[in-house]
PDB file of C-alpha atoms and ligand atoms in Angstrom:
ATOM      1  CA  MET A 162      20.169 231.449 -33.927  1.00 80.00           C
ATOM      2  CA  GLY A 163      23.767 232.069 -34.090  1.00 95.00           C
ATOM      3  CA  TYR A 164      25.581 234.104 -31.290  1.00 97.00           C
ATOM      4  CA  ASP A 165      29.231 235.372 -30.933  1.00 98.00           C
ATOM      5  CA  ALA A 166      30.903 233.653 -28.228  1.00 98.00           C
ATOM      6  CA  LYS A 167      34.161 234.502 -26.152  1.00 98.00           C
ATOM      7  CA  PHE A 168      37.131 232.096 -26.582  1.00 98.00           C
ATOM      8  CA  ARG A 169      40.517 231.854 -25.035  1.00 98.00           C
ATOM      9  CA  VAL A 170      42.767 229.687 -26.726  1.00 98.00           C
ATOM     10  CA  TRP A 171      46.493 228.852 -25.673  1.00 98.00           C
ATOM     11  CA  ARG A 172      48.812 229.545 -28.402  1.00 98.00           C
ATOM     12  CA  GLY A 173      52.479 228.706 -28.069  1.00 98.00           C
ATOM     13  CA  ASP A 174      55.207 225.769 -27.935  1.00 97.00           C
ATOM     14  CA  LEU A 175      57.550 224.098 -26.047  1.00 95.00           C
ATOM     15  CA  ASP A 176      59.346 227.581 -24.994  1.00 97.00           C
ATOM     16  CA  GLY A 177      55.989 228.848 -23.687  1.00 96.00           C
ATOM     17  CA  GLY A 178      52.910 230.354 -24.840  1.00 98.00           C
ATOM     18  CA  GLU A 179      49.852 232.482 -23.876  1.00 98.00           C
ATOM     19  CA  LEU A 180      46.049 232.563 -24.045  1.00 98.00           C
ATOM     20  CA  HIS A 181      44.626 234.332 -26.881  1.00 98.00           C
ATOM     21  CA  ASP A 182      41.479 236.066 -26.897  1.00 98.00           C
ATOM     22  CA  PHE A 183      39.028 235.850 -29.621  1.00 98.00           C
ATOM     23  CA  THR A 184      35.120 236.617 -30.399  1.00 98.00           C
ATOM     24  CA  VAL A 185      33.823 233.893 -32.808  1.00 98.00           C
ATOM     25  CA  LEU A 186      30.667 232.934 -34.047  1.00 98.00           C
ATOM     26  CA  VAL A 187      28.785 229.867 -32.902  1.00 98.00           C
ATOM     27  CA  ASN A 188      25.915 228.106 -34.549  1.00 98.00           C
ATOM     28  CA  GLU A 189      23.414 225.821 -33.167  1.00 97.00           C
ATOM     29  CA  GLY A 190      24.492 222.229 -32.963  1.00 97.00           C
ATOM     30  CA  GLU A 191      28.029 222.882 -33.044  1.00 98.00           C
ATOM     31  CA  VAL A 192      30.759 221.612 -30.849  1.00 98.00           C
ATOM     32  CA  VAL A 193      34.199 223.332 -29.675  1.00 98.00           C
ATOM     33  CA  LEU A 194      36.023 221.560 -32.346  1.00 98.00           C
ATOM     34  CA  ASP A 195      33.776 223.522 -35.120  1.00 98.00           C
ATOM     35  CA  ILE A 196      34.621 226.802 -33.676  1.00 98.00           C
ATOM     36  CA  ILE A 197      38.421 226.125 -33.319  1.00 98.00           C
ATOM     37  CA  HIS A 198      38.023 225.179 -37.072  1.00 98.00           C
ATOM     38  CA  ARG A 199      36.312 228.558 -37.702  1.00 98.00           C
ATOM     39  CA  LEU A 200      39.173 230.200 -35.984  1.00 98.00           C
ATOM     40  CA  GLN A 201      41.556 228.691 -38.374  1.00 98.00           C
ATOM     41  CA  ALA A 202      39.097 229.513 -41.165  1.00 98.00           C
ATOM     42  CA  THR A 203      38.836 233.262 -39.995  1.00 98.00           C
ATOM     43  CA  GLN A 204      40.897 234.631 -37.898  1.00 97.00           C
ATOM     44  CA  ALA A 205      43.831 232.092 -36.914  1.00 98.00           C
ATOM     45  CA  PRO A 206      45.007 230.122 -39.921  1.00 98.00           C
ATOM     46  CA  ASP A 207      48.082 228.699 -38.224  1.00 98.00           C
ATOM     47  CA  LEU A 208      46.338 227.680 -35.088  1.00 98.00           C
ATOM     48  CA  ALA A 209      47.316 223.956 -34.760  1.00 98.00           C
ATOM     49  CA  VAL A 210      44.869 221.207 -33.340  1.00 98.00           C
ATOM     50  CA  ARG A 211      44.828 217.783 -33.955  1.00 98.00           C
ATOM     51  CA  TRP A 212      41.563 215.609 -35.128  1.00 98.00           C
ATOM     52  CA  ASN A 213      40.454 213.093 -37.717  1.00 98.00           C
ATOM     53  CA  CYS A 214      37.305 211.547 -37.243  1.00 98.00           C
ATOM     54  CA  LYS A 215      35.109 214.650 -35.497  1.00 97.00           C
ATOM     55  CA  ALA A 216      32.949 211.371 -34.564  1.00 98.00           C
ATOM     56  CA  GLY A 217      34.705 210.639 -30.887  1.00 98.00           C
ATOM     57  CA  LYS A 218      36.358 207.919 -32.219  1.00 98.00           C
ATOM     58  CA  CYS A 219      39.700 208.382 -33.389  1.00 98.00           C
ATOM     59  CA  GLY A 220      41.112 209.755 -29.994  1.00 98.00           C
ATOM     60  CA  SER A 221      42.946 212.559 -31.659  1.00 98.00           C
ATOM     61  CA  CYS A 222      41.347 215.982 -30.562  1.00 98.00           C
ATOM     62  CA  SER A 223      41.813 215.594 -26.766  1.00 98.00           C
ATOM     63  CA  ALA A 224      42.523 218.719 -25.278  1.00 98.00           C
ATOM     64  CA  GLU A 225      41.232 220.879 -21.681  1.00 98.00           C
ATOM     65  CA  VAL A 226      38.062 222.993 -22.112  1.00 98.00           C
ATOM     66  CA  ASN A 227      37.783 225.062 -19.285  1.00 98.00           C
ATOM     67  CA  GLY A 228      40.548 222.909 -17.328  1.00 96.00           C
ATOM     68  CA  ARG A 229      38.453 219.877 -17.750  1.00 97.00           C
ATOM     69  CA  PRO A 230      40.282 217.171 -20.046  1.00 97.00           C
ATOM     70  CA  ARG A 231      37.825 216.489 -23.116  1.00 98.00           C
ATOM     71  CA  LEU A 232      37.400 215.582 -26.586  1.00 98.00           C
ATOM     72  CA  LEU A 233      36.723 218.743 -28.518  1.00 98.00           C
ATOM     73  CA  CYS A 234      34.657 217.022 -31.199  1.00 98.00           C
ATOM     74  CA  MET A 235      32.407 215.608 -28.406  1.00 98.00           C
ATOM     75  CA  THR A 236      32.161 218.981 -26.374  1.00 98.00           C
ATOM     76  CA  ARG A 237      28.565 220.646 -27.317  1.00 98.00           C
ATOM     77  CA  MET A 238      28.442 224.253 -27.239  1.00 98.00           C
ATOM     78  CA  SER A 239      25.206 223.994 -25.825  1.00 97.00           C
ATOM     79  CA  THR A 240      26.798 222.791 -22.509  1.00 97.00           C
ATOM     80  CA  PHE A 241      27.853 226.421 -22.016  1.00 98.00           C
ATOM     81  CA  THR A 242      25.863 229.718 -21.709  1.00 97.00           C
ATOM     82  CA  GLU A 243      26.272 232.011 -24.336  1.00 97.00           C
ATOM     83  CA  ASP A 244      28.084 235.028 -22.352  1.00 97.00           C
ATOM     84  CA  GLU A 245      30.635 232.095 -20.794  1.00 97.00           C
ATOM     85  CA  VAL A 246      34.428 232.726 -21.599  1.00 98.00           C
ATOM     86  CA  ILE A 247      35.627 229.126 -23.136  1.00 98.00           C
ATOM     87  CA  THR A 248      39.153 228.350 -22.592  1.00 98.00           C
ATOM     88  CA  VAL A 249      40.858 225.827 -24.647  1.00 98.00           C
ATOM     89  CA  THR A 250      44.320 224.578 -23.643  1.00 98.00           C
ATOM     90  CA  PRO A 251      46.397 221.501 -24.901  1.00 98.00           C
ATOM     91  CA  MET A 252      46.669 218.378 -22.440  1.00 98.00           C
ATOM     92  CA  ARG A 253      48.891 219.147 -19.646  1.00 97.00           C
ATOM     93  CA  THR A 254      50.488 216.278 -18.933  1.00 98.00           C
ATOM     94  CA  PHE A 255      52.342 215.934 -22.412  1.00 98.00           C
ATOM     95  CA  PRO A 256      55.019 218.323 -23.885  1.00 97.00           C
ATOM     96  CA  VAL A 257      53.211 220.660 -26.190  1.00 98.00           C
ATOM     97  CA  ILE A 258      54.203 220.923 -29.942  1.00 98.00           C
ATOM     98  CA  LYS A 259      52.192 223.806 -31.030  1.00 98.00           C
ATOM     99  CA  ASP A 260      49.013 225.413 -29.638  1.00 98.00           C
ATOM    100  CA  LEU A 261      46.556 222.620 -28.798  1.00 98.00           C
ATOM    101  CA  VAL A 262      48.896 219.747 -29.998  1.00 98.00           C
ATOM    102  CA  THR A 263      50.882 217.519 -27.626  1.00 98.00           C
ATOM    103  CA  ASP A 264      53.391 215.077 -27.853  1.00 98.00           C
ATOM    104  CA  VAL A 265      51.684 211.885 -26.549  1.00 98.00           C
ATOM    105  CA  SER A 266      54.787 209.534 -27.292  1.00 98.00           C
ATOM    106  CA  PHE A 267      55.407 208.713 -23.748  1.00 98.00           C
ATOM    107  CA  ASN A 268      51.948 206.325 -24.056  1.00 98.00           C
ATOM    108  CA  TYR A 269      53.540 204.645 -27.213  1.00 98.00           C
ATOM    109  CA  GLU A 270      56.791 204.098 -25.022  1.00 98.00           C
ATOM    110  CA  LYS A 271      54.671 202.579 -22.430  1.00 98.00           C
ATOM    111  CA  ALA A 272      52.517 200.562 -24.810  1.00 97.00           C
ATOM    112  CA  ARG A 273      55.411 198.960 -25.955  1.00 97.00           C
ATOM    113  CA  GLU A 274      56.880 197.828 -22.515  1.00 96.00           C
ATOM    114  CA  ILE A 275      54.053 195.720 -21.835  1.00 96.00           C
ATOM    115  CA  GLN A 276      54.310 192.064 -22.996  1.00 95.00           C
ATOM    116  CA  SER A 277      51.547 191.574 -25.894  1.00 95.00           C
ATOM    117  CA  PHE A 278      48.994 188.744 -25.602  1.00 94.00           C
ATOM    118  CA  THR A 279      50.857 185.340 -25.113  1.00 95.00           C
ATOM    119  CA  PRO A 280      48.699 181.988 -26.188  1.00 92.00           C
ATOM    120  CA  PRO A 281      50.155 178.842 -25.220  1.00 93.00           C
ATOM    121  CA  ALA A 282      52.766 177.640 -27.975  1.00 92.00           C
ATOM    122  CA  ASP A 283      51.071 174.677 -28.755  1.00 93.00           C
ATOM    123  CA  LEU A 284      47.574 176.051 -29.352  1.00 89.00           C
ATOM    124  CA  LYS A 285      46.968 176.532 -33.412  1.00 88.00           C
ATOM    125  CA  PRO A 286      44.861 179.116 -35.298  1.00 82.00           C
ATOM    126  CA  GLY A 287      41.396 177.892 -35.074  1.00 87.00           C
ATOM    127  CA  GLU A 288      41.812 176.385 -31.829  1.00 87.00           C
ATOM    128  CA  TYR A 289      41.247 179.522 -29.960  1.00 86.00           C
ATOM    129  CA  ARG A 290      38.184 179.051 -27.901  1.00 89.00           C
ATOM    130  CA  MET A 291      36.652 181.260 -25.071  1.00 88.00           C
ATOM    131  CA  LYS A 292      33.703 181.443 -23.101  1.00 91.00           C
ATOM    132  CA  GLN A 293      31.285 184.222 -23.694  1.00 92.00           C
ATOM    133  CA  VAL A 294      31.514 185.792 -20.032  1.00 91.00           C
ATOM    134  CA  ASP A 295      35.402 186.128 -20.788  1.00 89.00           C
ATOM    135  CA  VAL A 296      34.913 187.801 -24.072  1.00 89.00           C
ATOM    136  CA  GLU A 297      32.456 190.317 -22.671  1.00 89.00           C
ATOM    137  CA  ARG A 298      34.837 191.367 -19.804  1.00 89.00           C
ATOM    138  CA  SER A 299      37.609 192.083 -21.961  1.00 89.00           C
ATOM    139  CA  GLN A 300      35.184 193.836 -24.642  1.00 92.00           C
ATOM    140  CA  GLU A 301      34.694 196.790 -22.644  1.00 95.00           C
ATOM    141  CA  PHE A 302      38.510 197.521 -22.106  1.00 97.00           C
ATOM    142  CA  ARG A 303      38.705 197.141 -25.957  1.00 96.00           C
ATOM    143  CA  LYS A 304      36.443 200.065 -26.300  1.00 97.00           C
ATOM    144  CA  CYS A 305      39.419 202.202 -25.461  1.00 98.00           C
ATOM    145  CA  ILE A 306      40.287 204.978 -28.318  1.00 98.00           C
ATOM    146  CA  GLU A 307      43.675 205.831 -27.166  1.00 98.00           C
ATOM    147  CA  CYS A 308      42.535 209.557 -26.435  1.00 98.00           C
ATOM    148  CA  PHE A 309      45.065 209.323 -23.597  1.00 98.00           C
ATOM    149  CA  LEU A 310      42.376 211.649 -21.432  1.00 98.00           C
ATOM    150  CA  CYS A 311      43.024 209.362 -18.685  1.00 98.00           C
ATOM    151  CA  GLN A 312      46.878 209.459 -18.991  1.00 98.00           C
ATOM    152  CA  ASN A 313      46.333 213.030 -18.851  1.00 98.00           C
ATOM    153  CA  THR A 314      44.097 213.457 -15.965  1.00 98.00           C
ATOM    154  CA  CYS A 315      46.062 211.014 -13.483  1.00 98.00           C
ATOM    155  CA  HIS A 316      47.613 213.186 -10.705  1.00 97.00           C
ATOM    156  CA  VAL A 317      50.408 210.502 -10.665  1.00 98.00           C
ATOM    157  CA  VAL A 318      52.054 212.134 -13.485  1.00 97.00           C
ATOM    158  CA  ARG A 319      49.961 215.277 -14.377  1.00 97.00           C
ATOM    159  CA  ASP A 320      52.192 217.338 -12.285  1.00 92.00           C
ATOM    160  CA  HIS A 321      54.990 215.021 -11.571  1.00 96.00           C
ATOM    161  CA  ASP A 322      57.028 214.560 -14.716  1.00 96.00           C
ATOM    162  CA  GLU A 323      59.465 212.443 -12.673  1.00 97.00           C
ATOM    163  CA  ASN A 324      56.707 209.938 -12.119  1.00 97.00           C
ATOM    164  CA  LYS A 325      56.780 209.187 -15.682  1.00 97.00           C
ATOM    165  CA  LYS A 326      59.442 206.549 -15.744  1.00 96.00           C
ATOM    166  CA  SER A 327      58.014 204.081 -13.202  1.00 96.00           C
ATOM    167  CA  PHE A 328      54.118 204.852 -13.998  1.00 98.00           C
ATOM    168  CA  ALA A 329      52.216 203.347 -17.107  1.00 98.00           C
ATOM    169  CA  GLY A 330      49.216 205.289 -16.455  1.00 98.00           C
ATOM    170  CA  PRO A 331      45.635 204.020 -16.275  1.00 98.00           C
ATOM    171  CA  ARG A 332      45.283 203.117 -19.608  1.00 98.00           C
ATOM    172  CA  TYR A 333      48.273 200.724 -19.969  1.00 98.00           C
ATOM    173  CA  LEU A 334      47.563 199.086 -16.179  1.00 98.00           C
ATOM    174  CA  MET A 335      43.919 198.608 -18.051  1.00 98.00           C
ATOM    175  CA  ARG A 336      45.892 196.872 -20.836  1.00 98.00           C
ATOM    176  CA  ILE A 337      47.780 194.471 -18.350  1.00 97.00           C
ATOM    177  CA  ALA A 338      44.693 193.750 -16.749  1.00 97.00           C
ATOM    178  CA  GLU A 339      42.570 192.894 -19.839  1.00 96.00           C
ATOM    179  CA  LEU A 340      45.421 190.498 -20.896  1.00 96.00           C
ATOM    180  CA  GLU A 341      45.804 189.197 -17.321  1.00 94.00           C
ATOM    181  CA  MET A 342      41.915 188.267 -17.322  1.00 93.00           C
ATOM    182  CA  HIS A 343      42.634 186.650 -20.815  1.00 93.00           C
ATOM    183  CA  PRO A 344      41.743 182.825 -20.557  1.00 91.00           C
ATOM    184  CA  LEU A 345      44.177 181.889 -23.297  1.00 92.00           C
ATOM    185  CA  ASP A 346      47.103 184.359 -22.502  1.00 94.00           C
ATOM    186  CA  VAL A 347      49.733 182.411 -20.584  1.00 94.00           C
ATOM    187  CA  GLY A 348      51.608 185.613 -19.653  1.00 94.00           C
ATOM    188  CA  ASP A 349      52.385 186.457 -15.855  1.00 92.00           C
ATOM    189  CA  ARG A 350      52.365 190.282 -15.696  1.00 94.00           C
ATOM    190  CA  THR A 351      51.121 190.831 -12.035  1.00 92.00           C
ATOM    191  CA  GLU A 352      54.304 191.510 -10.617  1.00 90.00           C
ATOM    192  CA  LEU A 353      55.563 193.636 -13.432  1.00 92.00           C
ATOM    193  CA  ALA A 354      52.451 195.520 -13.153  1.00 94.00           C
ATOM    194  CA  GLN A 355      53.349 196.389  -8.971  1.00 93.00           C
ATOM    195  CA  ASP A 356      57.328 196.597  -9.417  1.00 93.00           C
ATOM    196  CA  GLU A 357      57.509 198.157 -13.140  1.00 94.00           C
ATOM    197  CA  HIS A 358      54.684 199.603 -14.018  1.00 96.00           C
ATOM    198  CA  GLY A 359      53.426 201.627 -10.962  1.00 97.00           C
ATOM    199  CA  LEU A 360      50.325 199.843 -10.084  1.00 97.00           C
ATOM    200  CA  GLY A 361      50.797 200.755  -6.467  1.00 96.00           C
ATOM    201  CA  LEU A 362      51.223 204.633  -6.981  1.00 97.00           C
ATOM    202  CA  CYS A 363      47.510 204.465  -8.033  1.00 97.00           C
ATOM    203  CA  ASN A 364      45.113 205.303  -5.309  1.00 96.00           C
ATOM    204  CA  ILE A 365      42.145 204.679  -7.201  1.00 97.00           C
ATOM    205  CA  THR A 366      40.755 208.152  -6.676  1.00 97.00           C
ATOM    206  CA  LYS A 367      38.674 207.176 -10.218  1.00 98.00           C
ATOM    207  CA  CYS A 368      39.413 210.684 -11.608  1.00 98.00           C
ATOM    208  CA  CYS A 369      40.627 208.587 -15.053  1.00 98.00           C
ATOM    209  CA  THR A 370      37.235 206.776 -15.037  1.00 98.00           C
ATOM    210  CA  GLU A 371      35.440 210.347 -14.730  1.00 98.00           C
ATOM    211  CA  VAL A 372      37.006 211.604 -17.855  1.00 98.00           C
ATOM    212  CA  CYS A 373      36.965 208.540 -20.106  1.00 98.00           C
ATOM    213  CA  PRO A 374      34.770 209.181 -23.359  1.00 98.00           C
ATOM    214  CA  GLU A 375      34.105 205.430 -23.731  1.00 98.00           C
ATOM    215  CA  HIS A 376      32.988 205.294 -20.373  1.00 98.00           C
ATOM    216  CA  ILE A 377      35.134 202.464 -19.408  1.00 98.00           C
ATOM    217  CA  LYS A 378      35.199 201.482 -15.726  1.00 98.00           C
ATOM    218  CA  ILE A 379      38.750 201.811 -15.626  1.00 98.00           C
ATOM    219  CA  THR A 380      39.146 201.777 -11.729  1.00 98.00           C
ATOM    220  CA  ASP A 381      36.544 199.332 -11.054  1.00 98.00           C
ATOM    221  CA  ASN A 382      36.760 196.582 -13.905  1.00 97.00           C
ATOM    222  CA  ALA A 383      40.745 196.997 -14.269  1.00 97.00           C
ATOM    223  CA  LEU A 384      42.888 198.600 -11.379  1.00 97.00           C
ATOM    224  CA  ILE A 385      41.084 197.432  -8.660  1.00 97.00           C
ATOM    225  CA  PRO A 386      40.947 193.464  -9.762  1.00 96.00           C
ATOM    226  CA  MET A 387      44.854 193.957 -11.014  1.00 96.00           C
ATOM    227  CA  LYS A 388      45.505 195.245  -7.146  1.00 95.00           C
ATOM    228  CA  GLU A 389      43.791 192.378  -5.627  1.00 94.00           C
ATOM    229  CA  ARG A 390      45.659 190.061  -7.887  1.00 92.00           C
ATOM    230  CA  VAL A 391      48.880 191.629  -6.541  1.00 90.00           C
ATOM    231  CA  ALA A 392      47.522 191.483  -2.925  1.00 90.00           C
ATOM    232  CA  ASP A 393      46.641 187.838  -3.510  1.00 87.00           C
ATOM    233  CA  ARG A 394      50.059 186.854  -4.963  1.00 81.00           C
ATOM    234  CA  LYS A 395      51.905 188.749  -1.977  1.00 74.00           C
ATOM    235  CA  TYR A 396      49.862 188.202   0.685  1.00 73.00           C
ATOM    236  CA  ASP A 397      47.838 184.768   0.588  1.00 68.00           C
ATOM    237  CA  PRO A 398      49.938 181.738   1.128  1.00 66.00           C
ATOM    238  CA  LEU A 399      47.909 179.391  -0.336  1.00 67.00           C
ATOM    239  CA  VAL A 400      47.499 181.343  -3.942  1.00 64.00           C
ATOM    240  CA  TRP A 401      51.240 182.037  -3.301  1.00 62.00           C
ATOM    241  CA  LEU A 402      51.794 178.154  -3.249  1.00 67.00           C
ATOM    242  CA  GLY A 403      49.301 177.566  -5.923  1.00 67.00           C
ATOM    243  CA  ASN A 404      51.261 180.055  -8.402  1.00 61.00           C
ATOM    244  CA  LYS A 405      54.389 178.319  -7.610  1.00 60.00           C
ATOM    245  CA  LEU A 406      53.116 175.194  -8.624  1.00 65.00           C
ATOM    246  CA  PHE A 407      50.229 175.398 -11.123  1.00 59.00           C
ATOM    247  CA  ARG A 408      51.654 178.703 -12.948  1.00 51.00           C
ATOM    248  CA  ARG A 409      49.272 179.379 -15.905  1.00 48.00           C
TER     249      ARG A 409
HETATM  250  S1  SF4 B  97      42.584 205.885 -10.261  1.00 62.88           S
HETATM  251 FE1  SF4 B  97      44.501 205.658 -10.040  1.00 62.88          FE
HETATM  252  S2  SF4 B  97      45.032 205.445 -12.630  1.00 62.88           S
HETATM  253 FE2  SF4 B  97      43.366 206.472 -12.175  1.00 62.88          FE
HETATM  254  S3  SF4 B  97      43.511 208.574 -11.863  1.00 62.88           S
HETATM  255 FE3  SF4 B  97      43.561 207.934  -9.987  1.00 62.88          FE
HETATM  256  S4  SF4 B  97      45.592 207.287  -9.600  1.00 62.88           S
HETATM  257 FE4  SF4 B  97      45.482 207.830 -11.613  1.00 62.88          FE
HETATM  258  S1  SF4 B  98      40.544 204.562 -21.307  1.00 62.88           S
HETATM  259 FE1  SF4 B  98      39.013 205.898 -22.009  1.00 62.88          FE
HETATM  260  S2  SF4 B  98      40.342 207.862 -21.346  1.00 62.88           S
HETATM  261 FE2  SF4 B  98      41.718 206.258 -21.271  1.00 62.88          FE
HETATM  262  S3  SF4 B  98      42.334 206.250 -23.656  1.00 62.88           S
HETATM  263 FE3  SF4 B  98      40.979 204.965 -23.539  1.00 62.88          FE
HETATM  264  S4  SF4 B  98      39.326 205.797 -24.172  1.00 62.88           S
HETATM  265 FE4  SF4 B  98      40.743 207.202 -23.438  1.00 62.88          FE
HETATM  266  S1  FES B  99      38.370 213.892 -33.871  1.00 62.88           S
HETATM  267 FE1  FES B  99      38.269 212.086 -33.642  1.00 62.88          FE
HETATM  268  S2  FES B  99      37.712 211.810 -31.545  1.00 62.88           S
HETATM  269 FE2  FES B  99      37.541 213.925 -31.789  1.00 62.88          FE
END
């Protein structure tokens, strides 16, 4: 059975905007993205929203629903009561382009700053061998769909634009951790993680982990192990000496 729901959708651009009220039909089994599409089809044809897969896999439809960072295509209408007013706003951490679409290029800039996978120079294609345990460890991080909800949520940058220059954010600190744990990678990003990518600004609140639609344990499995590596490098004299003598 369908019902009429009350929606408040932010509309505007970089110069400003406001919440617009809509009453819109909801059918059984629908998600918030269906309702946004119905608004486009019936009441607001120029309402901007980014999406691609409608299956929780492309990471395009990130926004905030009732103030909580969510994928619009994975947020079921059945999680709200029929009389609840549902507010949909763009991700707060990134500049708005139009309506629900934000400019997420900050994330691509951070991605480019990280040294890519660096195998030993003498290793030839076909000679790459890894233990299953190492494959499994990085596989969790490879589930990332680059929705940037974790980046949007992290308080280090959410209300502090000034920190963006010196903070890569959880998604890219996790990328550094993935490469550092890779047995065939000879790069050394530990000190850079701390000094240039802002690992020290993370105070392991786990808010990034809570919003990850892929349920990646960003804080426990990537950020905390990276912090431990930094502490080992800085404060354990034997590890320090070992690193100097036998640097990978
Ligand atoms: S755990 Fe660290 S990276 Fe994640 S939200 Fe908290 S401060 Fe940000
Ligand atoms: S780690 Fe999770 S929340 Fe962050 S970008 Fe990847 S999928 Fe999205
Ligand atoms: S449309 Fe692809 S994740 Fe939502």
